[in-house]
DNA sequence: ATAATTGCAAAGCGTTTGCACCCTG
DNA sequence: CAGGGTGCAAACGCTTTGCAATTAT
């Protein structure tokens, strides 16, 4: 139980740091995301909460995830058409390695693209504001 | 007119090479894609064809794009949630530089990621099947 | 000739929204 | 206690599908 209590206050802090109200539903969504090692769709989180007996409306799950995404607490990945996947993310700049089979996601912390980006910016007269990299493959377990 | 006729036979060949029937609708979709310098959604292509007086059903546009994607004639980009973008693509491997203002897309042919990817593959025991890079910025015209 | 392709309209699916009620701060 | 948050159900937008008519080979 101590673990759960600790986790709850962690999540509460995460919300308060961004000036967001700590409601039962938001804490539940954060906890579901913390449990889920991979990315999850809004629907999956909704189902996960329902199974645990945490009654949270589907609309609230969507609203909460959008809110958390706006505040940089979760990342939204669009690697599937017609569905957004959300994921509790580390702080720094990073990219994602996704398994095409099991959808496991690994965070890649080192990013060697800066030199390349600078060259691209000069060549095409763009001022670069951001970049996303998504690497797809099959993980060892699925092979 | 000679240009159009030439383009038409180009498109016809593209279909026949894959064993696909060359219907008026498929040729029209290919021609719309050839005209469009950036990526386009099925809806946009539908609208574009309607404006030209080429009557093609929306369902047919979707079916045609899916078919062309299966045969590697077009690439599907999922950079927007809830919408698939299609794009007639060059042969080689490349990435996209997108202007956040005007949505202009520039193809980037040089990709220096191979070394990095190989390291990633080894470190995480993945067999890499693909990767996408999307660089966002503001182009010279919009600045 | 005949099997594939198309158009239409209806259904499907994930997501968003309007509004009355509820709860946090 | 005031204003944000929530739940419900209806609305939405993009995409897919069933089926009869059409068309390419």
Short mmCIF file of C-alpha atoms (C1' of nucleotides) in Angstrom, two decimals:
data_model
loop_
_atom_site.label_atom_id
_atom_site.label_comp_id
_atom_site.label_asym_id
_atom_site.label_seq_id
_atom_site.Cartn_x
_atom_site.Cartn_y
_atom_site.Cartn_z
CA UNK A 1 0.00 0.00 0.00
CA UNK A 2 2.85 2.32 0.82
CA UNK A 3 3.82 2.16 -2.81
CA UNK A 4 0.41 3.23 -3.96
CA UNK A 5 0.25 6.09 -1.53
CA UNK A 6 3.67 7.27 -2.61
CA UNK A 7 2.65 7.04 -6.26
CA UNK A 8 -0.46 9.05 -5.56
CA UNK A 9 1.44 11.94 -4.09
CA UNK A 10 3.90 11.81 -6.99
CA UNK A 11 1.01 12.21 -9.35
CA UNK A 12 -0.57 14.91 -7.31
CA UNK A 13 2.68 16.86 -7.49
CA UNK A 14 2.87 16.39 -11.23
CA UNK A 15 -0.47 18.08 -11.57
CA UNK A 16 0.11 20.84 -9.08
CA UNK A 17 3.40 21.75 -10.68
CA UNK A 18 1.41 22.73 -13.74
CA UNK A 19 -1.35 24.49 -11.84
CA UNK A 20 -3.84 21.72 -12.57
CA UNK A 21 -6.42 20.51 -10.11
CA UNK A 22 -5.80 17.09 -8.69
CA UNK A 23 -9.05 15.26 -9.21
CA UNK A 24 -9.66 11.60 -8.60
CA UNK A 25 -10.02 11.04 -12.35
CA UNK A 26 -6.78 12.75 -13.31
CA UNK A 27 -4.84 10.86 -10.67
CA UNK A 28 -6.36 7.63 -11.95
CA UNK A 29 -5.34 8.39 -15.52
CA UNK A 30 -1.80 9.22 -14.45
CA UNK A 31 -1.61 6.05 -12.45
CA UNK A 32 -2.84 4.00 -15.39
CA UNK A 33 -0.17 5.59 -17.56
CA UNK A 34 2.47 4.87 -14.96
CA UNK A 35 1.44 1.22 -14.89
CA UNK A 36 1.44 0.88 -18.65
CA UNK A 37 5.00 0.42 -19.89
CA UNK A 38 4.06 1.07 -23.49
CA UNK A 39 1.96 3.68 -25.06
CA UNK A 40 -1.78 3.45 -24.75
CA UNK A 41 -4.75 4.93 -26.53
CA UNK A 42 -7.45 6.81 -24.71
CA UNK A 43 -9.74 3.84 -25.18
CA UNK A 44 -7.22 1.46 -23.68
CA UNK A 45 -6.77 3.63 -20.64
CA UNK A 46 -10.52 3.88 -20.28
CA UNK A 47 -10.80 0.10 -20.38
CA UNK A 48 -7.93 -0.33 -17.97
CA UNK A 49 -9.56 2.00 -15.45
CA UNK A 50 -12.93 0.34 -15.84
CA UNK A 51 -11.37 -3.05 -15.07
CA UNK A 52 -9.85 -1.69 -11.90
CA UNK A 53 -13.20 -0.37 -10.79
CA UNK A 54 -12.12 3.24 -11.27
CA UNK A 55 -15.13 4.83 -12.84
CA UNK A 56 -13.90 7.53 -15.20
CA UNK A 57 -15.91 8.74 -18.14
CA UNK A 58 -14.48 8.22 -21.59
CA UNK A 59 -14.81 11.90 -22.38
CA UNK A 60 -12.84 12.73 -19.27
CA UNK A 61 -10.06 10.39 -20.32
CA UNK A 62 -9.83 12.21 -23.63
CA UNK A 63 -9.93 15.61 -21.99
CA UNK A 64 -7.36 14.63 -19.41
CA UNK A 65 -4.93 13.21 -21.94
CA UNK A 66 -5.23 16.28 -24.14
CA UNK A 67 -4.62 18.48 -21.12
CA UNK A 68 -1.61 16.51 -19.98
CA UNK A 69 -0.23 16.61 -23.48
CA UNK A 70 -0.61 20.38 -23.63
CA UNK A 71 1.36 20.66 -20.42
CA UNK A 72 4.09 18.31 -21.57
CA UNK A 73 3.34 15.65 -18.99
CA UNK A 74 2.61 13.03 -21.61
CA UNK A 75 3.73 12.62 -25.21
CA UNK A 76 1.32 11.88 -28.00
CA UNK A 77 2.54 9.48 -30.66
CA UNK A 78 0.75 9.21 -33.97
CA UNK A 79 2.26 5.98 -35.19
CA UNK A 80 -1.13 4.50 -35.85
CA UNK A 81 -3.60 6.10 -38.23
CA UNK A 82 -6.90 7.08 -36.70
CA UNK A 83 -5.67 6.70 -33.16
CA UNK A 84 -3.48 8.73 -30.89
CA UNK A 85 -1.25 6.94 -28.42
CA UNK A 86 -0.19 8.58 -25.20
CA UNK A 87 2.78 7.90 -23.05
CA UNK A 88 4.19 9.23 -19.82
CA UNK A 89 7.51 10.63 -20.87
CA UNK A 90 10.90 11.41 -19.45
CA UNK A 91 12.03 14.99 -19.22
CA UNK A 92 14.73 15.57 -21.79
CA UNK A 93 14.74 15.44 -25.56
CA UNK A 94 14.34 11.91 -26.83
CA UNK A 95 12.91 9.75 -29.56
CA UNK A 96 11.02 6.50 -29.72
CA UNK A 97 11.80 3.02 -30.85
CA UNK A 98 8.56 1.11 -31.35
CA UNK A 99 8.08 -2.61 -31.84
CA UNK A 100 5.73 -3.23 -34.72
CA UNK A 101 4.44 -6.44 -33.12
CA UNK A 102 3.85 -5.74 -29.46
CA UNK A 103 4.00 -1.94 -29.56
CA UNK A 104 6.61 -1.88 -26.88
CA UNK A 105 8.23 1.53 -26.79
CA UNK A 106 11.83 2.25 -25.88
CA UNK A 107 13.04 5.77 -25.28
CA UNK A 108 16.18 6.75 -27.11
CA UNK A 109 18.05 9.42 -25.26
CA UNK A 110 20.98 10.11 -27.50
CA UNK A 111 20.15 12.08 -30.56
CA UNK A 112 22.95 12.79 -32.99
CA UNK A 113 20.94 14.85 -35.38
CA UNK A 114 21.98 18.33 -34.42
CA UNK A 115 24.74 18.65 -37.00
CA UNK A 116 22.53 17.27 -39.69
CA UNK A 117 19.69 19.58 -38.73
CA UNK A 118 21.91 22.60 -38.90
CA UNK A 119 22.98 21.68 -42.39
CA UNK A 120 19.37 21.12 -43.41
CA UNK A 121 18.38 24.50 -42.01
CA UNK A 122 21.06 26.27 -44.02
CA UNK A 123 20.51 24.36 -47.23
CA UNK A 124 16.77 24.94 -47.31
CA UNK A 125 16.63 28.33 -45.59
CA UNK A 126 14.35 27.07 -42.85
CA UNK A 127 14.49 27.99 -39.23
CA UNK A 128 14.09 24.61 -37.60
CA UNK A 129 11.78 24.52 -34.63
CA UNK A 130 11.60 20.83 -33.90
CA UNK A 131 11.91 17.33 -35.15
CA UNK A 132 10.50 13.93 -34.39
CA UNK A 133 12.06 10.58 -35.06
CA UNK A 134 10.24 7.35 -34.80
CA UNK A 135 12.11 4.13 -35.39
CA UNK A 136 10.12 1.01 -36.09
CA UNK A 137 11.29 -2.56 -35.81
CA UNK A 138 10.76 -5.91 -34.19
CA UNK A 139 12.01 -6.43 -30.67
CA UNK A 140 13.95 -9.48 -29.54
CA UNK A 141 10.96 -11.06 -27.81
CA UNK A 142 8.77 -10.89 -30.87
CA UNK A 143 11.33 -12.38 -33.17
CA UNK B 1 -2.10 18.96 -74.36
CA UNK B 2 0.85 16.82 -75.28
CA UNK B 3 1.96 17.07 -71.68
CA UNK B 4 -1.32 15.73 -70.39
CA UNK B 5 -1.34 12.85 -72.82
CA UNK B 6 2.22 11.98 -71.85
CA UNK B 7 1.32 12.13 -68.18
CA UNK B 8 -1.67 9.89 -68.74
CA UNK B 9 0.41 7.17 -70.30
CA UNK B 10 2.96 7.49 -67.51
CA UNK B 11 0.21 6.84 -65.03
CA UNK B 12 -1.22 4.02 -67.04
CA UNK B 13 2.16 2.34 -67.00
CA UNK B 14 2.47 2.82 -63.26
CA UNK B 15 -0.74 0.86 -62.82
CA UNK B 16 -0.03 -1.84 -65.36
CA UNK B 17 3.38 -2.48 -63.88
CA UNK B 18 1.58 -3.63 -60.75
CA UNK B 19 -1.10 -5.59 -62.55
CA UNK B 20 -3.79 -3.06 -61.76
CA UNK B 21 -6.55 -2.07 -64.09
CA UNK B 22 -6.25 1.42 -65.51
CA UNK B 23 -9.60 2.99 -64.84
CA UNK B 24 -10.52 6.60 -65.40
CA UNK B 25 -10.78 7.11 -61.64
CA UNK B 26 -7.38 5.68 -60.82
CA UNK B 27 -5.70 7.71 -63.50
CA UNK B 28 -7.41 10.81 -62.16
CA UNK B 29 -6.21 10.13 -58.62
CA UNK B 30 -2.66 9.60 -59.81
CA UNK B 31 -2.79 12.79 -61.80
CA UNK B 32 -4.09 14.72 -58.81
CA UNK B 33 -1.22 13.35 -56.73
CA UNK B 34 1.27 14.31 -59.39
CA UNK B 35 -0.08 17.85 -59.41
CA UNK B 36 -0.01 18.19 -55.64
CA UNK B 37 3.51 19.07 -54.50
CA UNK B 38 2.74 18.34 -50.85
CA UNK B 39 0.98 15.50 -49.23
CA UNK B 40 -2.77 15.34 -49.44
CA UNK B 41 -5.52 13.59 -47.58
CA UNK B 42 -8.10 11.49 -49.33
CA UNK B 43 -10.61 14.26 -48.76
CA UNK B 44 -8.35 16.86 -50.33
CA UNK B 45 -7.82 14.74 -53.38
CA UNK B 46 -11.54 14.18 -53.63
CA UNK B 47 -12.12 17.92 -53.49
CA UNK B 48 -9.39 18.60 -55.99
CA UNK B 49 -10.90 16.15 -58.47
CA UNK B 50 -14.38 17.53 -57.96
CA UNK B 51 -13.12 21.03 -58.78
CA UNK B 52 -11.61 19.80 -62.01
CA UNK B 53 -14.88 18.22 -62.99
CA UNK B 54 -13.50 14.71 -62.60
CA UNK B 55 -16.33 12.89 -60.90
CA UNK B 56 -14.80 10.28 -58.63
CA UNK B 57 -16.63 8.91 -55.62
CA UNK B 58 -15.11 9.51 -52.24
CA UNK B 59 -15.12 5.81 -51.47
CA UNK B 60 -13.22 5.19 -54.66
CA UNK B 61 -10.58 7.73 -53.68
CA UNK B 62 -10.08 5.91 -50.39
CA UNK B 63 -9.98 2.52 -52.07
CA UNK B 64 -7.57 3.72 -54.73
CA UNK B 65 -5.18 5.32 -52.26
CA UNK B 66 -5.15 2.21 -50.09
CA UNK B 67 -4.49 0.10 -53.17
CA UNK B 68 -1.69 2.32 -54.38
CA UNK B 69 -0.18 2.30 -50.94
CA UNK B 70 -0.25 -1.49 -50.82
CA UNK B 71 1.63 -1.56 -54.10
CA UNK B 72 4.18 1.00 -52.99
CA UNK B 73 3.12 3.62 -55.52
CA UNK B 74 2.27 6.15 -52.85
CA UNK B 75 3.47 6.65 -49.30
CA UNK B 76 1.08 7.10 -46.44
CA UNK B 77 2.15 9.55 -43.77
CA UNK B 78 0.41 9.58 -40.41
CA UNK B 79 1.75 12.88 -39.17
CA UNK B 80 -1.70 14.11 -38.33
CA UNK B 81 -3.98 12.25 -35.97
CA UNK B 82 -7.27 11.17 -37.42
CA UNK B 83 -6.16 11.67 -40.98
CA UNK B 84 -3.87 9.82 -43.32
CA UNK B 85 -1.86 11.83 -45.80
CA UNK B 86 -0.78 10.34 -49.08
CA UNK B 87 2.05 11.38 -51.26
CA UNK B 88 3.47 10.23 -54.55
CA UNK B 89 6.97 9.42 -53.52
CA UNK B 90 10.34 9.28 -55.11
CA UNK B 91 12.08 5.93 -55.12
CA UNK B 92 14.87 6.38 -52.66
CA UNK B 93 14.83 6.74 -48.93
CA UNK B 94 14.10 10.26 -47.78
CA UNK B 95 12.54 12.36 -45.06
CA UNK B 96 10.39 15.42 -44.89
CA UNK B 97 10.93 18.97 -43.86
CA UNK B 98 7.60 20.62 -43.22
CA UNK B 99 6.87 24.31 -42.86
CA UNK B 100 4.67 24.92 -39.86
CA UNK B 101 3.06 27.94 -41.52
CA UNK B 102 2.32 27.01 -45.09
CA UNK B 103 2.69 23.22 -44.84
CA UNK B 104 5.12 23.17 -47.68
CA UNK B 105 7.00 19.88 -47.78
CA UNK B 106 10.61 19.53 -48.83
CA UNK B 107 12.15 16.14 -49.41
CA UNK B 108 15.44 15.53 -47.70
CA UNK B 109 17.46 13.00 -49.58
CA UNK B 110 20.51 12.63 -47.45
CA UNK B 111 19.96 10.68 -44.31
CA UNK B 112 22.89 10.27 -41.98
CA UNK B 113 21.11 8.10 -39.51
CA UNK B 114 22.32 4.70 -40.62
CA UNK B 115 25.22 4.53 -38.18
CA UNK B 116 23.05 5.70 -35.36
CA UNK B 117 20.31 3.24 -36.26
CA UNK B 118 22.74 0.36 -36.30
CA UNK B 119 23.90 1.25 -32.83
CA UNK B 120 20.32 1.53 -31.65
CA UNK B 121 19.50 -1.86 -33.13
CA UNK B 122 22.37 -3.52 -31.31
CA UNK B 123 21.83 -1.75 -28.02
CA UNK B 124 18.16 -2.61 -27.82
CA UNK B 125 18.18 -5.94 -29.65
CA UNK B 126 15.71 -4.77 -32.25
CA UNK B 127 15.74 -5.55 -35.92
CA UNK B 128 15.01 -2.17 -37.40
CA UNK B 129 12.52 -2.17 -40.23
CA UNK B 130 12.10 1.51 -40.81
CA UNK B 131 12.21 4.96 -39.42
CA UNK B 132 10.56 8.26 -40.04
CA UNK B 133 11.98 11.67 -39.43
CA UNK B 134 9.95 14.78 -39.64
CA UNK B 135 11.62 18.11 -39.25
CA UNK B 136 9.42 21.08 -38.55
CA UNK B 137 10.30 24.71 -39.03
CA UNK B 138 9.42 27.92 -40.77
CA UNK B 139 10.46 28.38 -44.35
CA UNK B 140 12.10 31.50 -45.72
CA UNK B 141 8.92 32.75 -47.37
CA UNK B 142 6.90 32.58 -44.20
CA UNK B 143 9.48 34.37 -42.13
"C1'" DA C 1 -18.01 -12.66 -71.27
"C1'" DT C 2 -16.79 -12.03 -66.75
"C1'" DA C 3 -14.52 -10.62 -63.03
"C1'" DA C 4 -12.97 -6.40 -61.21
"C1'" DT C 5 -14.33 -1.67 -60.13
"C1'" DT C 6 -17.40 1.97 -59.00
"C1'" DG C 7 -21.09 4.88 -56.66
"C1'" DC C 8 -24.22 5.57 -53.26
"C1'" DA C 9 -25.79 5.54 -48.82
"C1'" DA C 10 -25.54 3.50 -44.49
"C1'" DA C 11 -22.75 1.91 -40.84
"C1'" DG C 12 -18.40 2.06 -37.98
"C1'" DC C 13 -15.12 4.04 -35.14
"C1'" DG C 14 -12.50 7.20 -32.48
"C1'" DT C 15 -13.06 11.70 -30.82
"C1'" DT C 16 -15.34 16.08 -29.44
"C1'" DT C 17 -18.96 18.89 -27.47
"C1'" DG C 18 -23.25 20.89 -24.92
"C1'" DC C 19 -25.13 21.12 -20.71
"C1'" DA C 20 -26.55 20.06 -16.00
"C1'" DC C 21 -24.48 18.42 -11.87
"C1'" DC C 22 -20.45 17.88 -8.75
"C1'" DC C 23 -16.19 18.76 -6.38
"C1'" DT C 24 -11.68 20.97 -5.59
"C1'" DG C 25 -9.25 24.82 -3.82
"C1'" DC D 1 -18.77 29.33 -2.42
"C1'" DA D 2 -17.17 30.06 -7.17
"C1'" DG D 3 -15.26 28.27 -11.05
"C1'" DG D 4 -13.24 24.48 -12.95
"C1'" DG D 5 -14.09 19.43 -13.77
"C1'" DT D 6 -17.08 15.56 -14.90
"C1'" DG D 7 -20.59 12.40 -17.00
"C1'" DC D 8 -23.83 11.45 -20.27
"C1'" DA D 9 -25.49 11.27 -24.72
"C1'" DA D 10 -25.69 13.38 -28.95
"C1'" DA D 11 -22.97 15.21 -32.66
"C1'" DC D 12 -18.87 14.99 -35.65
"C1'" DG D 13 -15.46 13.83 -39.15
"C1'" DC D 14 -12.90 10.47 -41.41
"C1'" DT D 15 -13.05 5.93 -43.18
"C1'" DT D 16 -15.06 1.48 -44.50
"C1'" DT D 17 -18.57 -1.59 -46.33
"C1'" DG D 18 -22.80 -3.88 -48.78
"C1'" DC D 19 -24.83 -4.17 -52.92
"C1'" DA D 20 -26.46 -3.24 -57.54
"C1'" DA D 21 -24.87 -1.14 -61.75
"C1'" DT D 22 -20.89 -0.31 -64.69
"C1'" DT D 23 -16.53 -1.09 -67.07
"C1'" DA D 24 -11.83 -2.90 -68.39
"C1'" DT D 25 -9.54 -6.74 -70.29
#
